[in-house]
mmCIF file of C-alpha atoms and ligand atoms in Angstrom:
data_model
loop_
_atom_site.group_PDB
_atom_site.id
_atom_site.type_symbol
_atom_site.label_atom_id
_atom_site.label_comp_id
_atom_site.label_asym_id
_atom_site.label_seq_id
_atom_site.Cartn_x
_atom_site.Cartn_y
_atom_site.Cartn_z
ATOM 1 C CA MET K 1006 -43.406 103.263 -61.435
ATOM 2 C CA ALA K 1007 -45.535 103.744 -58.521
ATOM 3 C CA ALA K 1008 -44.999 104.678 -54.912
ATOM 4 C CA LYS K 1009 -47.225 104.182 -51.755
ATOM 5 C CA VAL K 1010 -48.253 107.271 -49.825
ATOM 6 C CA ASN K 1011 -50.619 106.513 -46.957
ATOM 7 C CA ALA K 1012 -51.102 102.981 -48.360
ATOM 8 C CA ARG K 1013 -52.421 104.484 -51.645
ATOM 9 C CA THR K 1014 -50.920 103.931 -55.031
ATOM 10 C CA ILE K 1015 -49.459 107.250 -56.343
ATOM 11 C CA THR K 1016 -47.744 107.527 -59.722
ATOM 12 C CA ASP K 1017 -44.103 108.786 -59.734
ATOM 13 C CA ASP K 1018 -44.766 110.175 -63.247
ATOM 14 C CA GLU K 1019 -45.365 113.800 -63.574
ATOM 15 C CA LEU K 1020 -48.595 114.593 -65.446
ATOM 16 C CA PHE K 1021 -48.607 118.347 -65.002
ATOM 17 C CA PHE K 1022 -45.235 119.764 -65.661
ATOM 18 C CA GLY K 1023 -43.286 122.529 -67.538
ATOM 19 C CA HIS K 1024 -46.121 125.020 -66.816
ATOM 20 C CA LYS K 1025 -45.636 128.830 -66.533
ATOM 21 C CA ALA K 1026 -47.051 129.227 -63.015
ATOM 22 C CA CYS K 1027 -45.534 131.959 -60.771
ATOM 23 C CA ALA K 1028 -42.872 130.736 -58.374
ATOM 24 C CA GLY K 1029 -44.547 129.279 -55.214
ATOM 25 C CA CYS K 1030 -47.922 128.854 -56.878
ATOM 26 C CA GLY K 1031 -50.201 126.749 -54.635
ATOM 27 C CA GLY K 1032 -52.695 125.978 -57.366
ATOM 28 C CA SER K 1033 -50.286 124.235 -59.577
ATOM 29 C CA LEU K 1034 -49.152 122.078 -56.579
ATOM 30 C CA ALA K 1035 -52.785 121.060 -56.054
ATOM 31 C CA VAL K 1036 -53.244 119.995 -59.663
ATOM 32 C CA ARG K 1037 -49.881 118.240 -59.816
ATOM 33 C CA ALA K 1038 -50.611 116.284 -56.555
ATOM 34 C CA ALA K 1039 -54.182 115.404 -57.621
ATOM 35 C CA LEU K 1040 -53.149 114.018 -61.022
ATOM 36 C CA LYS K 1041 -50.481 111.947 -59.311
ATOM 37 C CA VAL K 1042 -53.409 110.194 -57.461
ATOM 38 C CA LEU K 1043 -55.853 109.991 -60.463
ATOM 39 C CA GLY K 1044 -53.241 108.839 -63.000
ATOM 40 C CA PRO K 1045 -52.719 109.275 -66.717
ATOM 41 C CA ARG K 1046 -56.287 108.228 -67.683
ATOM 42 C CA ALA K 1047 -57.940 111.153 -65.752
ATOM 43 C CA ILE K 1048 -59.661 113.549 -68.117
ATOM 44 C CA CYS K 1049 -59.390 117.233 -67.070
ATOM 45 C CA ALA K 1050 -61.382 120.286 -67.778
ATOM 46 C CA LEU K 1051 -60.227 123.696 -66.656
ATOM 47 C CA PRO K 1052 -61.983 127.048 -67.059
ATOM 48 C CA ALA K 1053 -60.363 130.373 -67.800
ATOM 49 C CA GLY K 1054 -58.112 130.948 -64.835
ATOM 50 C CA CYS K 1055 -54.429 130.571 -63.704
ATOM 51 C CA MET K 1056 -54.217 126.861 -64.280
ATOM 52 C CA SER K 1057 -55.451 127.009 -67.859
ATOM 53 C CA ALA K 1058 -53.410 130.062 -68.476
ATOM 54 C CA VAL K 1059 -50.167 128.524 -67.405
ATOM 55 C CA GLY K 1060 -50.960 124.964 -68.584
ATOM 56 C CA PHE K 1061 -52.027 125.398 -72.140
ATOM 57 C CA ASN K 1062 -49.338 127.633 -73.893
ATOM 58 C CA PHE K 1063 -49.250 126.041 -77.322
ATOM 59 C CA PRO K 1064 -47.092 124.285 -78.284
ATOM 60 C CA GLN K 1065 -45.971 123.721 -74.690
ATOM 61 C CA LEU K 1066 -48.992 121.877 -73.373
ATOM 62 C CA CYS K 1067 -48.425 120.838 -69.768
ATOM 63 C CA PHE K 1068 -50.824 118.024 -69.331
ATOM 64 C CA ALA K 1069 -49.612 114.480 -70.029
ATOM 65 C CA ASN K 1070 -53.227 113.285 -69.772
ATOM 66 C CA ASN K 1071 -56.268 114.481 -71.785
ATOM 67 C CA ALA K 1072 -57.157 118.076 -70.830
ATOM 68 C CA ILE K 1073 -59.511 120.750 -72.179
ATOM 69 C CA ILE K 1074 -60.190 124.370 -71.488
ATOM 70 C CA THR K 1075 -63.829 125.345 -70.973
ATOM 71 C CA PRO K 1076 -65.696 128.690 -70.894
ATOM 72 C CA PHE K 1077 -65.349 130.412 -67.525
ATOM 73 C CA ALA K 1078 -68.796 129.481 -66.290
ATOM 74 C CA ALA K 1079 -68.921 126.013 -67.670
ATOM 75 C CA THR K 1080 -66.525 123.772 -65.820
ATOM 76 C CA ALA K 1081 -69.137 121.408 -64.292
ATOM 77 C CA ALA K 1082 -71.369 121.451 -67.440
ATOM 78 C CA VAL K 1083 -68.199 120.297 -69.603
ATOM 79 C CA LEU K 1084 -67.392 117.690 -67.030
ATOM 80 C CA SER K 1085 -70.969 116.319 -67.266
ATOM 81 C CA GLY K 1086 -70.652 116.216 -71.076
ATOM 82 C CA ILE K 1087 -67.321 114.362 -71.001
ATOM 83 C CA GLU K 1088 -68.701 111.828 -68.557
ATOM 84 C CA ALA K 1089 -71.817 111.276 -70.791
ATOM 85 C CA GLY K 1090 -69.504 110.778 -73.804
ATOM 86 C CA LEU K 1091 -67.344 108.207 -71.861
ATOM 87 C CA ARG K 1092 -70.445 106.337 -70.728
ATOM 88 C CA ALA K 1093 -71.576 106.295 -74.453
ATOM 89 C CA GLN K 1094 -68.283 104.700 -75.290
ATOM 90 C CA GLY K 1095 -68.620 102.032 -72.600
ATOM 91 C CA LYS K 1096 -65.703 103.369 -70.535
ATOM 92 C CA LYS K 1097 -65.647 102.547 -66.853
ATOM 93 C CA PRO K 1098 -65.798 105.661 -64.581
ATOM 94 C CA GLU K 1099 -63.454 104.125 -62.000
ATOM 95 C CA ASP K 1100 -60.696 103.804 -64.821
ATOM 96 C CA CYS K 1101 -60.862 107.435 -66.066
ATOM 97 C CA THR K 1102 -61.930 109.977 -63.517
ATOM 98 C CA VAL K 1103 -63.410 113.152 -65.017
ATOM 99 C CA VAL K 1104 -62.055 115.975 -63.063
ATOM 100 C CA GLY K 1105 -62.253 119.696 -63.090
ATOM 101 C CA PHE K 1106 -59.751 122.218 -61.650
ATOM 102 C CA ALA K 1107 -61.262 125.664 -61.152
ATOM 103 C CA GLY K 1108 -60.329 128.719 -59.206
ATOM 104 C CA ASP K 1109 -62.536 130.271 -56.493
ATOM 105 C CA GLY K 1110 -63.985 132.791 -58.919
ATOM 106 C CA GLY K 1111 -64.691 130.213 -61.497
ATOM 107 C CA THR K 1112 -66.350 128.093 -58.743
ATOM 108 C CA ALA K 1113 -68.135 130.269 -56.110
ATOM 109 C CA ASP K 1114 -69.177 133.025 -58.477
ATOM 110 C CA ILE K 1115 -69.617 132.504 -62.235
ATOM 111 C CA GLY K 1116 -69.523 128.634 -62.234
ATOM 112 C CA LEU K 1117 -71.898 128.017 -59.245
ATOM 113 C CA GLN K 1118 -75.034 127.310 -61.245
ATOM 114 C CA ALA K 1119 -73.286 124.710 -63.506
ATOM 115 C CA LEU K 1120 -71.767 123.038 -60.357
ATOM 116 C CA SER K 1121 -75.076 123.042 -58.571
ATOM 117 C CA GLY K 1122 -76.806 121.332 -61.641
ATOM 118 C CA ALA K 1123 -74.158 118.689 -62.046
ATOM 119 C CA ILE K 1124 -74.543 117.918 -58.354
ATOM 120 C CA ASP K 1125 -78.277 117.878 -58.684
ATOM 121 C CA ARG K 1126 -78.082 115.341 -61.598
ATOM 122 C CA ASN K 1127 -75.429 113.405 -59.575
ATOM 123 C CA ASP K 1128 -73.209 113.194 -62.507
ATOM 124 C CA ASP K 1129 -70.117 111.033 -62.012
ATOM 125 C CA ILE K 1130 -67.618 113.846 -61.857
ATOM 126 C CA LEU K 1131 -64.925 115.140 -59.531
ATOM 127 C CA TYR K 1132 -64.729 118.985 -59.182
ATOM 128 C CA ILE K 1133 -61.654 120.358 -57.493
ATOM 129 C CA CYS K 1134 -61.720 124.098 -56.569
ATOM 130 C CA TYR K 1135 -58.329 125.348 -55.784
ATOM 131 C CA ASP K 1136 -58.957 128.390 -53.727
ATOM 132 C CA ASN K 1137 -56.333 131.093 -53.899
ATOM 133 C CA GLU K 1138 -58.954 133.640 -52.590
ATOM 134 C CA ALA K 1139 -59.280 135.976 -55.512
ATOM 135 C CA TYR K 1140 -59.512 136.151 -59.300
ATOM 136 C CA MET K 1141 -55.630 135.905 -59.601
ATOM 137 C CA ASN K 1142 -55.277 135.449 -63.321
ATOM 138 C CA THR K 1143 -56.728 138.764 -64.280
ATOM 139 C CA GLY K 1144 -54.712 140.632 -61.686
ATOM 140 C CA ILE K 1145 -56.017 139.995 -58.151
ATOM 141 C CA GLN K 1146 -59.827 141.043 -58.038
ATOM 142 C CA LYS K 1147 -61.992 140.079 -55.104
ATOM 143 C CA SER K 1148 -64.168 136.861 -55.373
ATOM 144 C CA SER K 1149 -66.867 135.705 -52.971
ATOM 145 C CA LEU K 1150 -64.096 133.450 -51.349
ATOM 146 C CA THR K 1151 -61.832 136.553 -50.586
ATOM 147 C CA PRO K 1152 -61.543 136.778 -46.857
ATOM 148 C CA PHE K 1153 -62.526 139.824 -44.714
ATOM 149 C CA GLY K 1154 -59.645 142.421 -44.732
ATOM 150 C CA ALA K 1155 -57.727 141.187 -47.807
ATOM 151 C CA LYS K 1156 -56.484 143.766 -50.109
ATOM 152 C CA THR K 1157 -57.254 143.181 -53.820
ATOM 153 C CA THR K 1158 -57.442 145.497 -56.757
ATOM 154 C CA THR K 1159 -61.266 145.802 -56.364
ATOM 155 C CA THR K 1160 -60.997 146.000 -52.515
ATOM 156 C CA PRO K 1161 -58.143 148.421 -52.050
ATOM 157 C CA ALA K 1162 -56.529 149.045 -48.670
ATOM 158 C CA GLY K 1163 -55.344 152.281 -47.415
ATOM 159 C CA LYS K 1164 -56.204 155.009 -44.765
ATOM 160 C CA ASN K 1165 -60.027 155.069 -45.540
ATOM 161 C CA ALA K 1166 -60.477 151.441 -46.603
ATOM 162 C CA HIS K 1167 -59.073 148.235 -45.175
ATOM 163 C CA GLY K 1168 -59.424 145.692 -47.979
ATOM 164 C CA CYS K 1169 -62.345 143.362 -48.480
ATOM 165 C CA LEU K 1170 -65.480 144.174 -46.498
ATOM 166 C CA THR K 1171 -67.390 140.907 -47.035
ATOM 167 C CA GLN K 1172 -66.755 137.431 -45.259
ATOM 168 C CA LYS K 1173 -65.682 134.366 -47.150
ATOM 169 C CA LYS K 1174 -68.635 132.381 -48.424
ATOM 170 C CA SER K 1175 -68.770 128.790 -47.013
ATOM 171 C CA LEU K 1176 -68.869 127.043 -50.428
ATOM 172 C CA PHE K 1177 -68.220 123.512 -48.836
ATOM 173 C CA GLU K 1178 -71.365 123.880 -46.757
ATOM 174 C CA ILE K 1179 -73.261 125.090 -49.829
ATOM 175 C CA VAL K 1180 -72.176 122.038 -51.624
ATOM 176 C CA ALA K 1181 -72.847 119.738 -48.855
ATOM 177 C CA ALA K 1182 -76.423 121.131 -48.551
ATOM 178 C CA HIS K 1183 -77.105 119.633 -51.962
ATOM 179 C CA GLY K 1184 -76.783 116.128 -50.374
ATOM 180 C CA ILE K 1185 -73.707 115.361 -52.592
ATOM 181 C CA PRO K 1186 -72.169 111.802 -52.201
ATOM 182 C CA TYR K 1187 -68.896 113.227 -51.140
ATOM 183 C CA ALA K 1188 -67.386 116.655 -50.357
ATOM 184 C CA ALA K 1189 -64.201 117.666 -48.519
ATOM 185 C CA THR K 1190 -62.074 120.517 -47.655
ATOM 186 C CA ALA K 1191 -58.262 120.378 -47.787
ATOM 187 C CA SER K 1192 -55.181 122.433 -47.860
ATOM 188 C CA ILE K 1193 -51.978 122.047 -49.835
ATOM 189 C CA GLY K 1194 -50.181 122.501 -46.377
ATOM 190 C CA TYR K 1195 -51.577 118.980 -45.573
ATOM 191 C CA LEU K 1196 -50.811 117.327 -48.803
ATOM 192 C CA PRO K 1197 -51.248 113.592 -47.684
ATOM 193 C CA ASP K 1198 -54.795 114.469 -46.355
ATOM 194 C CA PHE K 1199 -55.619 116.237 -49.670
ATOM 195 C CA MET K 1200 -54.352 113.242 -51.785
ATOM 196 C CA GLY K 1201 -56.139 110.800 -49.612
ATOM 197 C CA LYS K 1202 -59.346 112.735 -50.293
ATOM 198 C CA VAL K 1203 -58.755 112.774 -54.037
ATOM 199 C CA GLN K 1204 -58.334 108.974 -53.912
ATOM 200 C CA LYS K 1205 -61.442 108.478 -51.860
ATOM 201 C CA ALA K 1206 -63.490 110.712 -54.156
ATOM 202 C CA ALA K 1207 -62.266 108.789 -57.110
ATOM 203 C CA SER K 1208 -63.689 105.693 -55.567
ATOM 204 C CA ILE K 1209 -67.152 107.012 -55.091
ATOM 205 C CA ARG K 1210 -69.724 107.071 -57.887
ATOM 206 C CA GLY K 1211 -71.793 110.235 -58.483
ATOM 207 C CA ALA K 1212 -70.816 113.866 -57.897
ATOM 208 C CA LYS K 1213 -67.745 114.808 -55.685
ATOM 209 C CA TYR K 1214 -66.353 118.126 -54.610
ATOM 210 C CA LEU K 1215 -63.017 118.966 -53.146
ATOM 211 C CA HIS K 1216 -62.173 122.500 -51.894
ATOM 212 C CA VAL K 1217 -58.416 122.906 -51.458
ATOM 213 C CA ILE K 1218 -56.641 126.058 -50.040
ATOM 214 C CA ALA K 1219 -53.873 127.081 -52.400
ATOM 215 C CA PRO K 1220 -51.995 130.213 -51.492
ATOM 216 C CA CYS K 1221 -50.850 132.592 -54.113
ATOM 217 C CA PRO K 1222 -47.659 134.490 -53.216
ATOM 218 C CA THR K 1223 -48.261 137.070 -55.890
ATOM 219 C CA GLY K 1224 -51.797 137.916 -54.526
ATOM 220 C CA TRP K 1225 -51.240 137.248 -50.894
ATOM 221 C CA GLY K 1226 -48.018 139.232 -50.578
ATOM 222 C CA CYS K 1227 -45.865 136.491 -48.997
ATOM 223 C CA GLY K 1228 -42.594 134.790 -49.972
ATOM 224 C CA VAL K 1229 -42.608 132.346 -52.807
ATOM 225 C CA ASP K 1230 -41.004 129.815 -50.315
ATOM 226 C CA GLU K 1231 -43.777 130.314 -47.779
ATOM 227 C CA THR K 1232 -46.813 128.779 -49.797
ATOM 228 C CA VAL K 1233 -46.899 125.311 -47.963
ATOM 229 C CA GLU K 1234 -46.132 126.871 -44.543
ATOM 230 C CA ILE K 1235 -48.875 129.369 -44.885
ATOM 231 C CA ALA K 1236 -51.322 126.702 -46.225
ATOM 232 C CA LYS K 1237 -50.569 124.795 -43.011
ATOM 233 C CA GLU K 1238 -50.789 127.767 -40.841
ATOM 234 C CA VAL K 1239 -54.237 128.769 -42.069
ATOM 235 C CA VAL K 1240 -55.530 125.356 -40.834
ATOM 236 C CA ASP K 1241 -53.441 125.556 -37.521
ATOM 237 C CA CYS K 1242 -54.821 128.948 -36.650
ATOM 238 C CA GLY K 1243 -58.303 127.897 -37.414
ATOM 239 C CA LEU K 1244 -59.240 130.048 -40.322
ATOM 240 C CA TRP K 1245 -59.567 127.149 -42.498
ATOM 241 C CA TYR K 1246 -60.660 123.503 -41.470
ATOM 242 C CA LEU K 1247 -60.204 120.029 -42.763
ATOM 243 C CA ALA K 1248 -63.560 118.308 -42.992
ATOM 244 C CA GLU K 1249 -65.578 115.778 -44.967
ATOM 245 C CA TYR K 1250 -69.267 115.313 -45.853
ATOM 246 C CA GLU K 1251 -70.569 112.015 -47.023
ATOM 247 C CA GLY K 1252 -74.220 112.113 -48.318
ATOM 248 C CA PRO K 1253 -77.024 109.806 -47.399
ATOM 249 C CA GLN K 1254 -76.088 107.431 -50.303
ATOM 250 C CA VAL K 1255 -72.633 106.991 -49.000
ATOM 251 C CA SER K 1256 -72.910 107.294 -45.159
ATOM 252 C CA GLY K 1257 -76.356 105.805 -44.807
ATOM 253 C CA VAL K 1258 -77.170 108.709 -42.483
ATOM 254 C CA PRO K 1259 -80.318 110.714 -43.340
ATOM 255 C CA GLY K 1260 -79.062 114.228 -44.094
ATOM 256 C CA GLY K 1261 -75.538 112.953 -44.497
ATOM 257 C CA LYS K 1262 -72.487 112.710 -42.274
ATOM 258 C CA PHE K 1263 -70.054 115.559 -41.330
ATOM 259 C CA THR K 1264 -66.562 114.610 -40.108
ATOM 260 C CA LEU K 1265 -63.890 117.082 -38.765
ATOM 261 C CA ASN K 1266 -60.603 115.576 -39.759
ATOM 262 C CA ARG K 1267 -58.588 117.880 -37.553
ATOM 263 C CA ASP K 1268 -59.760 119.486 -34.351
ATOM 264 C CA PRO K 1269 -56.834 121.316 -32.619
ATOM 265 C CA LYS K 1270 -56.890 121.692 -28.957
ATOM 266 C CA GLU K 1271 -55.240 125.067 -29.315
ATOM 267 C CA PHE K 1272 -54.961 127.232 -32.285
ATOM 268 C CA THR K 1273 -51.862 129.037 -33.404
ATOM 269 C CA SER K 1274 -52.118 132.943 -33.525
ATOM 270 C CA VAL K 1275 -54.561 134.430 -36.083
ATOM 271 C CA ALA K 1276 -52.529 137.806 -35.829
ATOM 272 C CA ALA K 1277 -49.313 135.998 -36.858
ATOM 273 C CA TYR K 1278 -51.088 134.375 -39.772
ATOM 274 C CA LEU K 1279 -52.498 137.726 -40.987
ATOM 275 C CA ARG K 1280 -49.478 139.829 -40.345
ATOM 276 C CA ARG K 1281 -47.165 137.815 -42.371
ATOM 277 C CA GLN K 1282 -49.067 138.604 -45.611
ATOM 278 C CA GLY K 1283 -48.936 141.890 -47.411
ATOM 279 C CA ARG K 1284 -52.729 141.761 -48.267
ATOM 280 C CA PHE K 1285 -53.729 142.096 -44.656
ATOM 281 C CA ARG K 1286 -51.355 144.967 -43.902
ATOM 282 C CA ALA K 1287 -53.942 147.622 -43.352
ATOM 283 C CA LEU K 1288 -56.065 145.718 -40.807
ATOM 284 C CA SER K 1289 -56.184 147.430 -37.393
ATOM 285 C CA ASP K 1290 -55.644 145.466 -34.193
ATOM 286 C CA GLU K 1291 -59.376 145.556 -33.501
ATOM 287 C CA GLU K 1292 -60.092 144.120 -36.996
ATOM 288 C CA VAL K 1293 -57.585 141.368 -36.407
ATOM 289 C CA ALA K 1294 -59.407 140.601 -33.010
ATOM 290 C CA SER K 1295 -62.721 140.491 -34.979
ATOM 291 C CA VAL K 1296 -61.331 137.944 -37.267
ATOM 292 C CA GLU K 1297 -60.245 135.868 -34.348
ATOM 293 C CA GLN K 1298 -63.623 136.235 -32.793
ATOM 294 C CA GLY K 1299 -65.220 135.018 -36.089
ATOM 295 C CA ARG K 1300 -62.968 132.023 -35.999
ATOM 296 C CA ASP K 1301 -64.183 131.056 -32.507
ATOM 297 C CA GLU K 1302 -67.827 131.311 -33.527
ATOM 298 C CA LYS K 1303 -67.234 129.320 -36.612
ATOM 299 C CA TRP K 1304 -65.529 126.574 -34.509
ATOM 300 C CA ARG K 1305 -68.374 126.414 -32.065
ATOM 301 C CA TYR K 1306 -70.665 125.798 -34.943
ATOM 302 C CA LEU K 1307 -68.464 123.179 -36.492
ATOM 303 C CA ARG K 1308 -67.934 121.232 -33.261
ATOM 304 C CA SER K 1309 -71.771 121.188 -32.827
ATOM 305 C CA LEU K 1310 -72.354 119.446 -36.086
HETATM 306 C C1 LIG S 2646 -67.092 135.037 -69.265
HETATM 307 C C2 LIG S 2646 -65.821 135.433 -68.816
HETATM 308 N N1 LIG S 2646 -65.670 136.483 -67.875
HETATM 309 C C3 LIG S 2646 -64.413 136.888 -67.612
HETATM 310 C C4 LIG S 2646 -63.263 136.292 -68.139
HETATM 311 C C5 LIG S 2646 -61.851 136.810 -67.685
HETATM 312 N N2 LIG S 2646 -61.238 135.951 -66.775
HETATM 313 C C6 LIG S 2646 -60.312 135.012 -67.242
HETATM 314 S S1 LIG S 2646 -59.607 134.211 -66.036
HETATM 315 C C7 LIG S 2646 -60.374 135.166 -64.828
HETATM 316 C C8 LIG S 2646 -60.038 135.055 -63.435
HETATM 317 C C9 LIG S 2646 -60.184 133.626 -62.829
HETATM 318 O O1 LIG S 2646 -60.181 133.737 -61.404
HETATM 319 P P1 LIG S 2646 -60.464 132.303 -60.617
HETATM 320 O O2 LIG S 2646 -61.575 131.588 -61.086
HETATM 321 O O3 LIG S 2646 -60.457 132.779 -59.176
HETATM 322 O O4 LIG S 2646 -59.036 131.436 -60.984
HETATM 323 P P2 LIG S 2646 -57.539 131.901 -60.770
HETATM 324 O O5 LIG S 2646 -57.260 132.994 -61.964
HETATM 325 O O6 LIG S 2646 -57.393 132.647 -59.443
HETATM 326 O O7 LIG S 2646 -56.748 130.686 -61.001
HETATM 327 C C10 LIG S 2646 -61.298 136.116 -65.549
HETATM 328 C C11 LIG S 2646 -62.085 137.075 -64.778
HETATM 329 C C12 LIG S 2646 -63.517 135.150 -68.997
HETATM 330 N N3 LIG S 2646 -62.488 134.521 -69.503
HETATM 331 N N4 LIG S 2646 -64.733 134.833 -69.375
#
């Protein structure tokens, strides 16, 4: 059975189900939605992280398609190996997408060199980073994608410290700077946009990267029924953005082409977004104002591209 969403063929079948994710887990929604687009012949690789921890509980394996766990740092390298093996068997890449699902720690920190190498070789792989903004599986430690002010177990918040002191790394821009054929940002709050980008990525040969914001109620301190709403709000208040980069091979533009998919005339309140999450509870009004100022600077830059 198949349904059409945004004129694209999406399977009704569930390919990622029965897993042990926490209630309201955004990462599991991203994996489930992506596999509905890629279909049962997609081959997945997942490093250590929440999605492998909740998806591979023998004998209750939760992937209906082929899936493998990789060492923490090695997602992209394992994807490259699988792709080479399929090529040696004469399989067509458009039939079986080789896809990785890795968290922000596994992508922006420990897995970055493997990802960079795979993009440099332009291996025919799709790498999806589900960004829950911390190392969640091991108990909420800060990663380089944890935003300023977020409380984690390694960036505590109280009277003398107000959570994470560093800014979120712009991994999408780092990936785009490689001249990759296709990269995009997404949010599970805008699911058709995300699924459309998965479909587009699967149709492009060479390396592809998707970065999807996927809230984690356990780590963010919000209700388990708020995941999708918060994932929408982070885009609407401008602290995240929906964009695409198409490298010179795809766009024909030297240096590649950047597209903002959503450019709101007015943003919703940054303070309201931050204040509804327990992880930002210690932020002062001045710090909230500085986050808003950072957003405005970022958007001046994005709109100039
Ligand atoms: C080399 C290595 N270091 C540390 C670990 C322990 N470890 C397993 S999962 C994990 C956290 C993963 O965080 P992230 O990649 O952000 O994914 P999430 O858990 O948030 O889904 C860590 C530190 C490991 N498995 N291997």
